[in-house]
mmCIF file of N, CA and C in Angstrom:
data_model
loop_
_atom_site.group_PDB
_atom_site.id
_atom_site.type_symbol
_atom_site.label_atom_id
_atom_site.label_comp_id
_atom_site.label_asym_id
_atom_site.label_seq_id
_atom_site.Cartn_x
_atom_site.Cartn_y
_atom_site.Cartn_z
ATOM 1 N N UNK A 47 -65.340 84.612 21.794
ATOM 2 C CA UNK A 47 -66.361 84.108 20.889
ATOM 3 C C UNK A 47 -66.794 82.722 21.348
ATOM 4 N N UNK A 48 -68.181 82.374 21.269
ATOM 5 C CA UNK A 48 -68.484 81.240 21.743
ATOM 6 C C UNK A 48 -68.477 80.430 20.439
ATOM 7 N N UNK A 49 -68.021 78.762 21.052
ATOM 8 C CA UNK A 49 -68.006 77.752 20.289
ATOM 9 C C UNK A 49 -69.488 77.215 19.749
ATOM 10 N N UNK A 50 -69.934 77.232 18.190
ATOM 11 C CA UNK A 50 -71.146 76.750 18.249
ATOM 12 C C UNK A 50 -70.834 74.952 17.548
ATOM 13 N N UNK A 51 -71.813 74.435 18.092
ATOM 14 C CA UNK A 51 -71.923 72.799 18.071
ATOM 15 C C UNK A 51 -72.505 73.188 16.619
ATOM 16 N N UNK A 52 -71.990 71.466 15.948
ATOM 17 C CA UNK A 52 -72.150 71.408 14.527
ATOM 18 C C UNK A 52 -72.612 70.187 14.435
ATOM 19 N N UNK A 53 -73.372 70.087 13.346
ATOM 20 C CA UNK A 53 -73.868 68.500 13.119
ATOM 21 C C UNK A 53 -73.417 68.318 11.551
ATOM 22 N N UNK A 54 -74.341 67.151 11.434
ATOM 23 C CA UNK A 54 -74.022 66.597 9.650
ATOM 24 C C UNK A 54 -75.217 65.848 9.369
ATOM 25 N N UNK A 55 -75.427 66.041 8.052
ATOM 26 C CA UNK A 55 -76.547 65.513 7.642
ATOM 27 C C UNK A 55 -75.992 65.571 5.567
ATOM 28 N N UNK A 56 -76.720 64.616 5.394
ATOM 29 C CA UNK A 56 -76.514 64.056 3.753
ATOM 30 C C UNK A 56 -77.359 64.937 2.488
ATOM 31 N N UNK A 57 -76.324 65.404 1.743
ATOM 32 C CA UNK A 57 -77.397 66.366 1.025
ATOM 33 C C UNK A 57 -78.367 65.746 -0.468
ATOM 34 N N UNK A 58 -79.662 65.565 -0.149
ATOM 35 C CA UNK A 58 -80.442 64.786 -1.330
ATOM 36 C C UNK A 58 -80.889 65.636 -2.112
ATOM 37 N N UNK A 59 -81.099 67.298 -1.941
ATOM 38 C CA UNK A 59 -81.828 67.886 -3.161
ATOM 39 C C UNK A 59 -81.114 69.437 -2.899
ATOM 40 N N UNK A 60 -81.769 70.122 -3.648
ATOM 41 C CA UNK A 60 -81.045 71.626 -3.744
ATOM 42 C C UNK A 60 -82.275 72.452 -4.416
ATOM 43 N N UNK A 61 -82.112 73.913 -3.843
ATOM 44 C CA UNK A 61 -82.690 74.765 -4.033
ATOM 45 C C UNK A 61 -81.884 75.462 -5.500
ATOM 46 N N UNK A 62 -82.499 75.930 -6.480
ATOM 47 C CA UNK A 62 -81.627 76.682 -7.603
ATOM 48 C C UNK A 62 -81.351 75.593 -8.701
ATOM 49 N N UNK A 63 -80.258 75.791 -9.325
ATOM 50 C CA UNK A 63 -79.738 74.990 -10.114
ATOM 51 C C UNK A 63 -78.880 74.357 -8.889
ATOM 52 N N UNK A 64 -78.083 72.963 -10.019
ATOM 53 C CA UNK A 64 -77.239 72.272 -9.825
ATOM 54 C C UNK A 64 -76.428 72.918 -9.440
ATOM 55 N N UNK A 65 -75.331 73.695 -10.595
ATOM 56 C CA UNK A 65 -74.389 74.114 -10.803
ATOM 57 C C UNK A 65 -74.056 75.293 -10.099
ATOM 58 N N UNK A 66 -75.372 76.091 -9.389
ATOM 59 C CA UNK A 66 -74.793 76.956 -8.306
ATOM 60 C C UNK A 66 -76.359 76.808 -7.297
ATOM 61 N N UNK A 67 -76.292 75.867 -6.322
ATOM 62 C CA UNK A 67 -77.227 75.845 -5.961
ATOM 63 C C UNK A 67 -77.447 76.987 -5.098
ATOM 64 N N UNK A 68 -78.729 77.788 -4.614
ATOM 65 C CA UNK A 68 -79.071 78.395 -3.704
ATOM 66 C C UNK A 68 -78.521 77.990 -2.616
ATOM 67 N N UNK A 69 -80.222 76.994 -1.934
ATOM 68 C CA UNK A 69 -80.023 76.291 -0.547
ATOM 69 C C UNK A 69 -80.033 75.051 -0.680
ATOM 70 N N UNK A 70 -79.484 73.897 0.291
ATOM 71 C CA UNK A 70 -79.366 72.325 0.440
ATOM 72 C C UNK A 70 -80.047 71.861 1.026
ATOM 73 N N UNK A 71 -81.004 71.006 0.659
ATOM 74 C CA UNK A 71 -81.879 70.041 1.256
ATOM 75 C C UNK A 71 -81.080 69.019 2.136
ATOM 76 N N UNK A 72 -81.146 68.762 3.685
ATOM 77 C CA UNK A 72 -80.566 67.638 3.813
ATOM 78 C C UNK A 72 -81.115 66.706 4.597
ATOM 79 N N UNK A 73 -80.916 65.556 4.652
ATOM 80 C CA UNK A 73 -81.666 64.002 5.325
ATOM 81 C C UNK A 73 -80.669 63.221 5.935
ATOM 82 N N UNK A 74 -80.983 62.162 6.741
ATOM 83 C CA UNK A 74 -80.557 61.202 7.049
ATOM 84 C C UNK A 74 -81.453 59.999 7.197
ATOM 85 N N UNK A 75 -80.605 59.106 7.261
ATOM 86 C CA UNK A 75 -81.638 57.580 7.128
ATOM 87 C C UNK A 75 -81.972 57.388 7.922
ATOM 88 N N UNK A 76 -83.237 56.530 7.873
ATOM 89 C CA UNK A 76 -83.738 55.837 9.502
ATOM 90 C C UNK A 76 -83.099 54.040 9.533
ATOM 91 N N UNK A 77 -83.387 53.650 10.253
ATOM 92 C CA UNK A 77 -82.967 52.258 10.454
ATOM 93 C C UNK A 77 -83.553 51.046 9.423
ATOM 94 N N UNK A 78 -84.639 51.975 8.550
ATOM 95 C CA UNK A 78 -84.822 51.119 7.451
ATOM 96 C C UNK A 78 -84.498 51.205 5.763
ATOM 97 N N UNK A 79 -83.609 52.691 6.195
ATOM 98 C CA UNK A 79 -83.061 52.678 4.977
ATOM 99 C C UNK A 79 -83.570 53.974 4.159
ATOM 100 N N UNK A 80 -84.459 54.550 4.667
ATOM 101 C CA UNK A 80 -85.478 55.442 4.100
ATOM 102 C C UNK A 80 -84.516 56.745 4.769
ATOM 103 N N UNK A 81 -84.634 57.633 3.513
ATOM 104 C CA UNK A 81 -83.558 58.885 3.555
ATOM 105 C C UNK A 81 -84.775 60.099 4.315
ATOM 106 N N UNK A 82 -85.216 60.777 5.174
ATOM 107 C CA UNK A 82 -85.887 61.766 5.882
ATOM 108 C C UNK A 82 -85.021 63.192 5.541
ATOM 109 N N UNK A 83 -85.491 63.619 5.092
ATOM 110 C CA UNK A 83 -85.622 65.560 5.313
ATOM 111 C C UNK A 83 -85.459 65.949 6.863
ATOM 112 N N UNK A 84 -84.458 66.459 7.178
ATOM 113 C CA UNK A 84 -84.215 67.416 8.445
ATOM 114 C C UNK A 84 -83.860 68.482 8.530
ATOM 115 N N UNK A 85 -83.561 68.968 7.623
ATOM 116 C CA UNK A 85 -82.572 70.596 7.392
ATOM 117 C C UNK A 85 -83.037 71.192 5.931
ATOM 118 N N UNK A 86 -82.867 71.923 5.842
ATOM 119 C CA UNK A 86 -82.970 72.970 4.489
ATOM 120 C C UNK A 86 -81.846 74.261 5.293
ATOM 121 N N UNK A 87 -80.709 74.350 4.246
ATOM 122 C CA UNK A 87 -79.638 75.513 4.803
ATOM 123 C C UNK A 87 -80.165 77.003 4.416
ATOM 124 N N UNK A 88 -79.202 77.773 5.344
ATOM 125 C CA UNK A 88 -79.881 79.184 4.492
ATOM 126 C C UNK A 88 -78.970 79.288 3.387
ATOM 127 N N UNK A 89 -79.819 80.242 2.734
ATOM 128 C CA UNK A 89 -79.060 80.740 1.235
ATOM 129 C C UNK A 89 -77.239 80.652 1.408
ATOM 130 N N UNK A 90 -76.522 79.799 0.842
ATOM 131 C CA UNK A 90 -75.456 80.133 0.527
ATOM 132 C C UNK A 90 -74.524 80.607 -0.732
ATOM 133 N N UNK A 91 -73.012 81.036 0.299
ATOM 134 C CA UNK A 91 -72.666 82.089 -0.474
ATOM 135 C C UNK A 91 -72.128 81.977 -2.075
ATOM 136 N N UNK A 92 -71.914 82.535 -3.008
ATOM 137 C CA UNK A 92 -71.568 83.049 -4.287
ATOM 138 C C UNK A 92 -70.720 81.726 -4.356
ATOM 139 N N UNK A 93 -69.797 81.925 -3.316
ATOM 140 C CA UNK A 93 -68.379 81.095 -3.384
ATOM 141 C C UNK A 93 -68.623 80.154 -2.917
ATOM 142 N N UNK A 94 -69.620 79.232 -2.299
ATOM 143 C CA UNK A 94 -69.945 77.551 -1.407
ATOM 144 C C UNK A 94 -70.952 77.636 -2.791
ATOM 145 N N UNK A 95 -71.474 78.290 -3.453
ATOM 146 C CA UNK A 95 -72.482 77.348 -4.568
ATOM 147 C C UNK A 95 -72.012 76.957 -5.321
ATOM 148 N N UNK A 96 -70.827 77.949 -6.079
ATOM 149 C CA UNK A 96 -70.077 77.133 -7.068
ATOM 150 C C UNK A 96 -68.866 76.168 -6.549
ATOM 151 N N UNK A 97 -68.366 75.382 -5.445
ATOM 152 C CA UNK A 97 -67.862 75.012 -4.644
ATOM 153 C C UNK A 97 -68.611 73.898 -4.657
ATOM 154 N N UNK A 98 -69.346 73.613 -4.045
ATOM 155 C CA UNK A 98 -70.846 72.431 -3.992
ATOM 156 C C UNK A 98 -71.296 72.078 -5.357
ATOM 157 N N UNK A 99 -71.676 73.228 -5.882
ATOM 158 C CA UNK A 99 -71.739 72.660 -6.899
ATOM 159 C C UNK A 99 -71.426 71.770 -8.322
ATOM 160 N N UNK A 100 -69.950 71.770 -8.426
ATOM 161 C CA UNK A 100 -68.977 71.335 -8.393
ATOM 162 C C UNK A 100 -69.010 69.505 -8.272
ATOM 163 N N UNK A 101 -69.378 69.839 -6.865
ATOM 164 C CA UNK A 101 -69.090 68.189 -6.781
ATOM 165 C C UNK A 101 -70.945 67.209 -6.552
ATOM 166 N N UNK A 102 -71.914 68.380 -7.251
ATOM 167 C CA UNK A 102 -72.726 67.650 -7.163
ATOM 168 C C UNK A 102 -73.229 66.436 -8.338
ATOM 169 N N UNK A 103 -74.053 65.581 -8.329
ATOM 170 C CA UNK A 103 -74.637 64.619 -9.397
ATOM 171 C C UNK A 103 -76.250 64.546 -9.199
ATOM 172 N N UNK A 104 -76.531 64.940 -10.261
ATOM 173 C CA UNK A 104 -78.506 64.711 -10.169
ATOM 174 C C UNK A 104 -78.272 63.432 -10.069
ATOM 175 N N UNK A 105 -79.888 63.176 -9.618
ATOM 176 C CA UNK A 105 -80.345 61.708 -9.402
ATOM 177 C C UNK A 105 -81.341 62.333 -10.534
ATOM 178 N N UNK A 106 -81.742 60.612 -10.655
ATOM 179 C CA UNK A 106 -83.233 59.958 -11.180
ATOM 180 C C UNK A 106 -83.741 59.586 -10.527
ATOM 181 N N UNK A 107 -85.031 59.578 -11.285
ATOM 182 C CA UNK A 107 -86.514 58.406 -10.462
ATOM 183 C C UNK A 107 -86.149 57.660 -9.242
ATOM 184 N N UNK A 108 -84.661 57.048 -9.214
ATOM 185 C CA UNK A 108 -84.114 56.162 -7.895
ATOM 186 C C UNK A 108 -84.280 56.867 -6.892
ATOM 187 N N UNK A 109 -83.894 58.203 -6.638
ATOM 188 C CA UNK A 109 -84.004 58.891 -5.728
ATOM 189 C C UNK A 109 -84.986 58.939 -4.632
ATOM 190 N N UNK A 110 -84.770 58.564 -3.130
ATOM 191 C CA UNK A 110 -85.603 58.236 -2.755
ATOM 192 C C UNK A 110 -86.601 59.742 -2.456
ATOM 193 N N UNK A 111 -86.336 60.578 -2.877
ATOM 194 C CA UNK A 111 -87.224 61.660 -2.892
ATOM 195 C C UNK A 111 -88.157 62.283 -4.059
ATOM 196 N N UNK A 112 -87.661 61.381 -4.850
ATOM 197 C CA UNK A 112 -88.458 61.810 -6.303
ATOM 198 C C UNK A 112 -89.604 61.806 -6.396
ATOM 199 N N UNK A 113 -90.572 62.719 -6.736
ATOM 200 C CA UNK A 113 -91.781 62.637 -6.659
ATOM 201 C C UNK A 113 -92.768 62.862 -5.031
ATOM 202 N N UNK A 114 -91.615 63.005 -4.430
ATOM 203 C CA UNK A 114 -92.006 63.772 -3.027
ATOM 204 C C UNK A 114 -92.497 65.460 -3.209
ATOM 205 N N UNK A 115 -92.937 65.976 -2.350
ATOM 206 C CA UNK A 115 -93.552 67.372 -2.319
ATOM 207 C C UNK A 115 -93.055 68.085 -0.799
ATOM 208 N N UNK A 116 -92.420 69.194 -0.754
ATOM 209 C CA UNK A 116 -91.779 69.417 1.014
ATOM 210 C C UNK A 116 -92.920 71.468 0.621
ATOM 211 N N UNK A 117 -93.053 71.549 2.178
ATOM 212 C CA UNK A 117 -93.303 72.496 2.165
ATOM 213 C C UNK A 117 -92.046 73.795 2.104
ATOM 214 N N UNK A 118 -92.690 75.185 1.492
ATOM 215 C CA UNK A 118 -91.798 75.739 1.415
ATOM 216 C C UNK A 118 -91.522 76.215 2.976
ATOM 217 N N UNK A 119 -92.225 76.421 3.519
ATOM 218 C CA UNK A 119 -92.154 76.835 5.289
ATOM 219 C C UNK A 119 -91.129 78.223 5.254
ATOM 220 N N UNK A 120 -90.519 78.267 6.267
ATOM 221 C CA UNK A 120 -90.279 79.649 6.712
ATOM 222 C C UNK A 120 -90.794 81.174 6.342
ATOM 223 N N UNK A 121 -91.926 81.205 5.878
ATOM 224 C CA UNK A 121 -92.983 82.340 5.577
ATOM 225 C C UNK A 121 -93.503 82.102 4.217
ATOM 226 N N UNK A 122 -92.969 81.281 3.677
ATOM 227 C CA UNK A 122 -93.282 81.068 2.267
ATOM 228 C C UNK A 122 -94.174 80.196 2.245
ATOM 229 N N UNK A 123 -95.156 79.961 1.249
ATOM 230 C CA UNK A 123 -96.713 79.541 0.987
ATOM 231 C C UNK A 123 -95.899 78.511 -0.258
ATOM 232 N N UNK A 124 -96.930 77.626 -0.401
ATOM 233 C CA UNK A 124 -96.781 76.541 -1.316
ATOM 234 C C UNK A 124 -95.511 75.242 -1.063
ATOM 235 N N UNK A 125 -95.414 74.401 -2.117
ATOM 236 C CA UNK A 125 -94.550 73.839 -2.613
ATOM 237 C C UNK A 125 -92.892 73.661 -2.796
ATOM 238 N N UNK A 126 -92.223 73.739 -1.996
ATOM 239 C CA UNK A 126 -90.735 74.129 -2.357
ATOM 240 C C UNK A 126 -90.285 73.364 -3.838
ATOM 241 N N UNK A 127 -89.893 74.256 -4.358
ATOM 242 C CA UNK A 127 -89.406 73.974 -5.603
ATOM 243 C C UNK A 127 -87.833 73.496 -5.618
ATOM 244 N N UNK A 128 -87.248 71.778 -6.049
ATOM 245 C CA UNK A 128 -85.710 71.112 -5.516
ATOM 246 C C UNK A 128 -86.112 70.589 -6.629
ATOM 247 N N UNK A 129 -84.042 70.017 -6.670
ATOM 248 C CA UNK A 129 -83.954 69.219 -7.476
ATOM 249 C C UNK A 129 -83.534 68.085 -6.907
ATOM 250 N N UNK A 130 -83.401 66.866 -7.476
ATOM 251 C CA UNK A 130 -82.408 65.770 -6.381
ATOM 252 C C UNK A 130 -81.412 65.279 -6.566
ATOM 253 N N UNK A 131 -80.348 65.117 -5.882
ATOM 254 C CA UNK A 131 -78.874 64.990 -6.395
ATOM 255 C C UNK A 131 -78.771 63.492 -5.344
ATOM 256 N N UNK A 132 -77.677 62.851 -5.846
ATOM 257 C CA UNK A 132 -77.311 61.564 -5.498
ATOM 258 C C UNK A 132 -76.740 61.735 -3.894
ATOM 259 N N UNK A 133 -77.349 61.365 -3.015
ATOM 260 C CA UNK A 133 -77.051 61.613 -1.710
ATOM 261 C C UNK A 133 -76.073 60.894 -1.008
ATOM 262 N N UNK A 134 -74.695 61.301 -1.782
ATOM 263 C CA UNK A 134 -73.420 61.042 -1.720
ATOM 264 C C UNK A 134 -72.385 62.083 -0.540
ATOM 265 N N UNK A 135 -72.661 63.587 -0.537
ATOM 266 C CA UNK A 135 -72.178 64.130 0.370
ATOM 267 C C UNK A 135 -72.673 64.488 1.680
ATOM 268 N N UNK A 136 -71.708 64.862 2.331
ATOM 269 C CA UNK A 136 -72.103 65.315 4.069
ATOM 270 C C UNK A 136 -71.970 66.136 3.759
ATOM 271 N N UNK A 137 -72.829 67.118 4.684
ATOM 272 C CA UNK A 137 -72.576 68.537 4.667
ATOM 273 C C UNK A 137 -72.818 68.838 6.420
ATOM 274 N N UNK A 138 -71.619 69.620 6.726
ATOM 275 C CA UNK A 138 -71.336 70.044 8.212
ATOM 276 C C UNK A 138 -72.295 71.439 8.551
ATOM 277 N N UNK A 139 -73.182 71.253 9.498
ATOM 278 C CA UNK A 139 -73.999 72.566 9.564
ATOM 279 C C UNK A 139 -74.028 73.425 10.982
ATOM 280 N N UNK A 140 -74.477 74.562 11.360
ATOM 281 C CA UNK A 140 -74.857 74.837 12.548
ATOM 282 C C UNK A 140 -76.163 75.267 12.607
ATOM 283 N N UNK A 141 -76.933 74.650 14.077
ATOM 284 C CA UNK A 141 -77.862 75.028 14.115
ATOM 285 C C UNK A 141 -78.395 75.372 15.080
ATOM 286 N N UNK A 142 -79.542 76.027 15.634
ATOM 287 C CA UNK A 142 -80.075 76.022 16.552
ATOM 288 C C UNK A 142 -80.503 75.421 17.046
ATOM 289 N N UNK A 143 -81.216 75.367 18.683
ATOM 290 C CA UNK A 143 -81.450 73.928 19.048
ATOM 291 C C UNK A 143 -82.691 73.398 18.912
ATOM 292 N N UNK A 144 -83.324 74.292 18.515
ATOM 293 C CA UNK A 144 -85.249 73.827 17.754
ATOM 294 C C UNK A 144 -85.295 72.316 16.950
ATOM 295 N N UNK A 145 -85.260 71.596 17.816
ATOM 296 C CA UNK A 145 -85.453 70.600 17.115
ATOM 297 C C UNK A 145 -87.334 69.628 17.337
ATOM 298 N N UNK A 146 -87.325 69.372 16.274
ATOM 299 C CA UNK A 146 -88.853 68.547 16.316
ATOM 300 C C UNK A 146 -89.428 67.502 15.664
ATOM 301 N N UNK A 147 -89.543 66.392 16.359
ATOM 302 C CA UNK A 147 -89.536 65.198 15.841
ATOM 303 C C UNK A 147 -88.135 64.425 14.653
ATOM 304 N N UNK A 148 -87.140 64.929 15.009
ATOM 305 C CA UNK A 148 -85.768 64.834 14.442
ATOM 306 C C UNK A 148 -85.052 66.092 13.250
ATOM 307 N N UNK A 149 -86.305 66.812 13.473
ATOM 308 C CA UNK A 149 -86.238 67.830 11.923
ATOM 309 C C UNK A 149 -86.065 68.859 12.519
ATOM 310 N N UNK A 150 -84.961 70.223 11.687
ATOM 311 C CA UNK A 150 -84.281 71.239 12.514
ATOM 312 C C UNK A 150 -85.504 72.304 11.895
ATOM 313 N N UNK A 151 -85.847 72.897 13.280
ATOM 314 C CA UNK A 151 -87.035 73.681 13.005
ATOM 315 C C UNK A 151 -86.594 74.991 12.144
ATOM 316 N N UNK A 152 -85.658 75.673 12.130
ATOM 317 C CA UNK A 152 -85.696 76.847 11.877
ATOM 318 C C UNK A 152 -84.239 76.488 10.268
ATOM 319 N N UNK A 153 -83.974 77.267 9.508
ATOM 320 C CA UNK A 153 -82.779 77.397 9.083
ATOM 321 C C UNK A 153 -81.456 76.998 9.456
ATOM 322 N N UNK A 154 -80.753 76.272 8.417
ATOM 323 C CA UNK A 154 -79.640 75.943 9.096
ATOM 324 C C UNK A 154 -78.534 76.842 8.169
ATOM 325 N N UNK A 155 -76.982 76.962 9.065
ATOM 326 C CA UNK A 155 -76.060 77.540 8.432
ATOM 327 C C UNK A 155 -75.011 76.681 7.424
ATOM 328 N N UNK A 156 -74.785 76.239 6.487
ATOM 329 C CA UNK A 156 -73.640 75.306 5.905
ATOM 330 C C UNK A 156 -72.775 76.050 6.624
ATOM 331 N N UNK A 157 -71.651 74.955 7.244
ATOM 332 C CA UNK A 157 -70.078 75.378 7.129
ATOM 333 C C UNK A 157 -69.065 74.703 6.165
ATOM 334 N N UNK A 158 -69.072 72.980 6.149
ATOM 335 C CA UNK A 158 -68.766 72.883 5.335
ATOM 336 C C UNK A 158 -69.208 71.349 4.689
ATOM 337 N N UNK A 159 -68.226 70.950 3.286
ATOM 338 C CA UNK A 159 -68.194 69.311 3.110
ATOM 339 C C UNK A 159 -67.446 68.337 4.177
ATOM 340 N N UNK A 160 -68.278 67.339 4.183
ATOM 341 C CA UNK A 160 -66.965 66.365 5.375
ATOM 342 C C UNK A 160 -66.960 65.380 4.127
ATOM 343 N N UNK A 161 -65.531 65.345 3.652
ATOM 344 C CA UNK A 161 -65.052 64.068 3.097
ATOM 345 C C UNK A 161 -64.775 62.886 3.796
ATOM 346 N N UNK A 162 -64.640 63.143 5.082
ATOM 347 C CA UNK A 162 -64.223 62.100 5.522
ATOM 348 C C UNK A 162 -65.430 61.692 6.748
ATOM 349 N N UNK A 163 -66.529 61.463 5.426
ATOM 350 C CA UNK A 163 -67.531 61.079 6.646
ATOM 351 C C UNK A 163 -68.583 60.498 5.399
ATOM 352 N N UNK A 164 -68.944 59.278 5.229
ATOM 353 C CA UNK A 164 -69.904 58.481 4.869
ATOM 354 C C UNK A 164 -71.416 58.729 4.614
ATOM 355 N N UNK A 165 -72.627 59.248 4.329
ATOM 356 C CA UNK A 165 -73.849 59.259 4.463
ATOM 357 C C UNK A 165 -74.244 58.389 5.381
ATOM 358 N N UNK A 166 -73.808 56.951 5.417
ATOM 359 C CA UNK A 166 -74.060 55.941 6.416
ATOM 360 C C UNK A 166 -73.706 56.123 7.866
ATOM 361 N N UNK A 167 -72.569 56.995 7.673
ATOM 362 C CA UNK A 167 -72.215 57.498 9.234
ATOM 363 C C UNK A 167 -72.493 58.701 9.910
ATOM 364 N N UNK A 168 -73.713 59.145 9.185
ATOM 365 C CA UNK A 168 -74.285 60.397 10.230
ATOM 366 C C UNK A 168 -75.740 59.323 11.207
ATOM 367 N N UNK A 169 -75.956 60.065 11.971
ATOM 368 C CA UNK A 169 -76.882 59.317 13.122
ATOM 369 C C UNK A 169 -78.154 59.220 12.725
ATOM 370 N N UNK A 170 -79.095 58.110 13.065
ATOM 371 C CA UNK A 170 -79.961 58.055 12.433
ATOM 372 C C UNK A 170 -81.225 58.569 12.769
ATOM 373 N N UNK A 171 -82.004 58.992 11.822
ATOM 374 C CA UNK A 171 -83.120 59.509 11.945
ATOM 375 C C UNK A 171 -84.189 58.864 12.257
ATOM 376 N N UNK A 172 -84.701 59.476 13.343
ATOM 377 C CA UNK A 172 -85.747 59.041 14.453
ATOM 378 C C UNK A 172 -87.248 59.610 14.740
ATOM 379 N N UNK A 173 -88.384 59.227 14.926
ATOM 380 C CA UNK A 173 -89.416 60.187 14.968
ATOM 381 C C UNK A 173 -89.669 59.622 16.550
#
């Protein structure tokens, strides 16, 4: 079986409810502080939503995404419909290597939470 490379990125919003989210919105900062969208995961499972969900916290208005608008993209028309949670966790992903202008082109897979990894210490986002 081949080894697939994993990254990390900070999760700011969610697809579904809170409490069992669908899919995870995720970002990282740029050098000025400003949180960027790079990932949206695919649907995860029964058992990682209530798992995640778990340890999530909505945000407010603070949020630096509040009142933002993301497309739904991958065949879907309109608006993606999120909520925004306090962009406190890492989330460990795999992906393909489509990358564009720092943003993962296609679906990503969750594997897992990294506790032992900071929002501040994933790499920063670049255009």
């Amino acid at each position: 079986m081949r080894a697939q490379p994993t990254a990390e990125a900070v999760i700011g919003g969610v697809t579904g409810s809170l409490k069992e989210p669908l899919t995870l919105l995720l970002g990282r900062y740029d050098e000025a502080g400003r949180l960027w969208m790079v990932a949206r995961t695919t649907e995860l499972t029964t058992a990682v939503r209530r798992g995640v969900g778990r340890r999530l916290t909505p945000a407010g208005s603070e949020h630096p995404w509040h009142g933002r608008n993301f497309s739904a993209g991958w065949g879907a028309s309109g608006e993606l419909e999120f909520r925004t949670v306090k962009p406190h966790l890492v989330a460990e992903f795999v992906a393909d290597t489509a990358v564009d202008a720092s943003r993962y082109r296609h679906p990503v897979r969750f594997v897992r939470l990294r506790d032992d990894l900071t929002p501040h210490e994933m790499p920063l986002f670049t255009t």
